[in-house]
Coordinates of C-alpha atoms in Angstrom, one line a residue:
M1 CA 101.6 80.9 -87.9
Q2 CA 102.2 84.4 -86.5
L3 CA 98.7 84.5 -85.0
V4 CA 99.5 82.2 -82.1
P5 CA 102.2 84.4 -80.6
V6 CA 100.1 87.6 -81.1
A7 CA 97.1 86.0 -79.4
S8 CA 99.3 84.9 -76.6
L9 CA 100.7 88.4 -76.2
V10 CA 97.2 89.9 -76.1
L11 CA 96.0 87.4 -73.5
A12 CA 99.1 87.8 -71.4
S13 CA 98.8 91.6 -71.6
T14 CA 95.1 91.5 -70.6
L15 CA 95.8 89.2 -67.6
A16 CA 98.7 91.4 -66.5
A17 CA 96.5 94.5 -66.7
L18 CA 93.8 92.8 -64.7
A19 CA 96.2 91.6 -62.1
M20 CA 97.6 95.2 -61.5
R21 CA 94.2 96.8 -61.1
P22 CA 93.6 98.2 -57.6
E23 CA 91.0 96.6 -55.4
P24 CA 87.5 98.0 -56.2
A25 CA 86.3 100.6 -53.7
A26 CA 83.5 99.7 -51.3
P27 CA 80.2 100.3 -52.9
A28 CA 78.6 103.6 -52.2
P29 CA 76.0 103.4 -49.4
F30 CA 73.0 104.1 -51.6
G31 CA 69.6 102.4 -51.8
P32 CA 67.4 100.8 -49.2
G33 CA 70.4 99.5 -47.3
A34 CA 71.5 103.1 -46.7
V35 CA 68.1 104.0 -45.2
L36 CA 68.3 100.9 -42.9
G37 CA 71.9 101.8 -42.1
L38 CA 70.8 105.2 -41.0
Q39 CA 68.2 103.7 -38.6
K40 CA 70.7 101.2 -37.2
Q41 CA 73.2 104.0 -36.6
L42 CA 70.5 106.0 -34.9
F43 CA 69.5 103.1 -32.6
A44 CA 73.2 102.4 -31.8
A45 CA 73.7 106.1 -30.8
I46 CA 70.6 106.2 -28.7
D47 CA 71.3 102.9 -27.0
A48 CA 74.9 104.1 -26.2
G49 CA 73.6 107.4 -24.9
D50 CA 75.6 109.2 -27.6
E51 CA 73.8 112.5 -27.9
A52 CA 76.2 114.0 -30.5
K53 CA 76.1 111.0 -32.8
A54 CA 72.3 110.9 -32.7
A55 CA 72.0 114.6 -33.5
A56 CA 74.5 114.3 -36.4
L57 CA 72.1 112.0 -38.2
L58 CA 69.5 114.8 -38.6
D59 CA 69.1 116.6 -41.9
D60 CA 68.9 120.2 -41.0
T61 CA 69.9 121.7 -44.4
K62 CA 66.4 123.0 -45.1
E63 CA 66.9 122.8 -48.8
G64 CA 63.8 122.6 -50.9
G65 CA 60.5 124.3 -50.3
W66 CA 58.6 121.0 -49.9
S67 CA 59.9 120.4 -46.5
D68 CA 61.0 123.6 -44.8
G69 CA 57.8 124.8 -43.2
E70 CA 56.9 127.4 -45.8
N71 CA 53.3 127.6 -47.1
G72 CA 51.9 125.2 -44.5
G73 CA 54.6 122.5 -44.8
I74 CA 56.0 120.7 -41.9
E75 CA 59.3 122.1 -40.6
R76 CA 62.1 119.7 -41.1
P77 CA 63.2 117.6 -39.3
T78 CA 60.1 116.4 -37.5
L79 CA 60.1 113.8 -34.8
M80 CA 57.1 112.1 -33.2
L81 CA 58.5 109.7 -30.6
L82 CA 57.5 108.1 -27.3
D83 CA 59.1 109.0 -24.0
A84 CA 60.4 106.6 -21.4
R85 CA 56.8 106.2 -20.1
G86 CA 55.4 105.6 -23.6
L87 CA 53.8 109.0 -23.9
P88 CA 54.0 110.9 -27.2
V89 CA 56.6 113.7 -27.6
F90 CA 57.0 115.9 -30.6
A91 CA 59.8 118.0 -32.1
H92 CA 59.5 120.3 -35.1
G93 CA 62.6 121.9 -36.5
A94 CA 66.3 121.2 -36.2
D95 CA 66.9 122.7 -32.7
A96 CA 63.9 120.9 -31.2
A97 CA 64.7 117.6 -32.9
R98 CA 68.3 117.7 -31.7
A99 CA 67.1 118.4 -28.2
L100 CA 64.6 115.5 -28.3
L101 CA 67.2 113.1 -29.6
A102 CA 69.7 114.2 -27.0
A103 CA 67.1 113.7 -24.2
T104 CA 66.3 110.2 -25.7
A105 CA 69.9 109.2 -25.8
R106 CA 70.6 110.7 -22.3
A107 CA 67.8 108.5 -20.9
S108 CA 69.7 105.5 -22.1
K109 CA 72.7 106.2 -19.9
D110 CA 71.0 106.7 -16.6
G111 CA 73.2 104.2 -14.8
G112 CA 70.9 101.2 -15.3
P113 CA 71.4 98.1 -17.4
E114 CA 72.4 98.6 -21.1
W115 CA 69.7 99.2 -23.7
T116 CA 69.5 97.0 -26.8
T117 CA 67.4 97.8 -29.9
R118 CA 66.8 95.1 -32.5
I119 CA 65.0 95.5 -35.9
V120 CA 62.5 92.7 -36.2
R121 CA 61.0 93.6 -39.6
S122 CA 61.7 96.2 -42.2
R123 CA 60.7 97.5 -45.5
A124 CA 62.8 100.2 -47.1
D125 CA 63.0 101.9 -50.5
C126 CA 65.3 104.6 -51.9
P127 CA 63.5 105.9 -55.0
S128 CA 65.7 109.1 -54.9
G129 CA 68.3 110.8 -52.8
E130 CA 65.7 113.5 -52.2
L131 CA 63.3 111.3 -50.2
S132 CA 63.6 107.7 -49.2
Y133 CA 61.9 105.7 -46.5
A134 CA 61.9 102.8 -44.1
V135 CA 59.0 101.2 -42.2
L136 CA 60.2 99.1 -39.3
E137 CA 59.1 97.0 -36.4
F138 CA 61.7 97.0 -33.6
E139 CA 62.2 95.8 -30.1
R140 CA 63.9 97.6 -27.2
S141 CA 65.1 95.7 -24.2
R142 CA 67.1 96.6 -21.1
G143 CA 69.4 94.1 -19.5
V144 CA 68.4 90.5 -18.9
K145 CA 65.2 91.3 -16.8
G146 CA 64.1 94.5 -18.4
G147 CA 61.4 93.1 -20.6
V148 CA 60.9 93.7 -24.3
Q149 CA 58.9 96.6 -25.7
R150 CA 57.9 96.4 -29.4
Y151 CA 57.5 99.5 -31.6
R152 CA 56.6 100.5 -35.2
S153 CA 58.6 103.2 -36.9
T154 CA 58.4 105.2 -40.1
V155 CA 61.5 107.0 -41.2
L156 CA 61.9 109.5 -44.1
A157 CA 65.5 110.2 -45.0
R158 CA 67.4 112.3 -47.5
W159 CA 70.9 112.0 -49.0
T160 CA 72.9 115.0 -47.8
D161 CA 76.4 115.7 -46.7
G162 CA 77.6 112.4 -48.2
R163 CA 75.2 110.2 -46.2
M164 CA 71.5 109.4 -45.5
K165 CA 70.1 111.8 -42.8
L166 CA 66.8 111.8 -40.9
V167 CA 64.0 114.1 -42.1
H168 CA 61.1 112.6 -40.3
W169 CA 60.8 109.8 -37.6
H170 CA 57.5 108.6 -36.2
V171 CA 57.4 105.8 -33.5
S172 CA 54.3 104.1 -32.0
A173 CA 53.7 101.1 -29.8
A174 CA 53.4 97.9 -31.8
D175 CA 52.1 95.5 -29.2
E176 CA 49.3 95.6 -26.6
S177 CA 51.5 95.6 -23.5
T178 CA 53.6 98.5 -24.7
A179 CA 50.4 100.4 -25.6
K180 CA 48.9 99.7 -22.2
L181 CA 51.9 101.1 -20.4
A182 CA 51.5 104.3 -22.4
A183 CA 47.8 104.4 -21.7
A184 CA 48.2 103.8 -18.0
D185 CA 50.8 106.6 -17.7
S186 CA 48.7 109.0 -19.6
K187 CA 46.0 108.8 -17.0
R188 CA 48.3 109.8 -14.2

């Protein structure tokens, strides 16, 4: 009859140990959600006109020969965006990419109505910390009467400095009206 008190003691000890455990830490921001999180942070910084926050999301560590411009590679980071008129603009290398993101963010705080960016569709994967991706369709709108412009985006990201950072970002028009605006401006 000694088994019952021993079993009770084991059960009570186990429950007490579980009750005293600290709360689990928040899960590490890994996986596809981290890549989408990077893109959301980037959109928020650009919409708010926060040049420093946008630039801080660039991976400029230049680690690894596959992405540093050596032997014909593309210098990292590389941005292929659209300007306010929908015309393509390019930046290759950390300094040029920071300058382009700063100009993009600066354009969002020109005194007009607030910008809003919304991800409509996404597909992301994080096969490794060395290179992960997201393919997005997103909308940018300005104020109530600013209209909506739709874009497609490809992001390549890398885990560095304790977070996902941008290695490559390509944006293009996703709908006919946005593409027509760019085409009309390019003829001027």
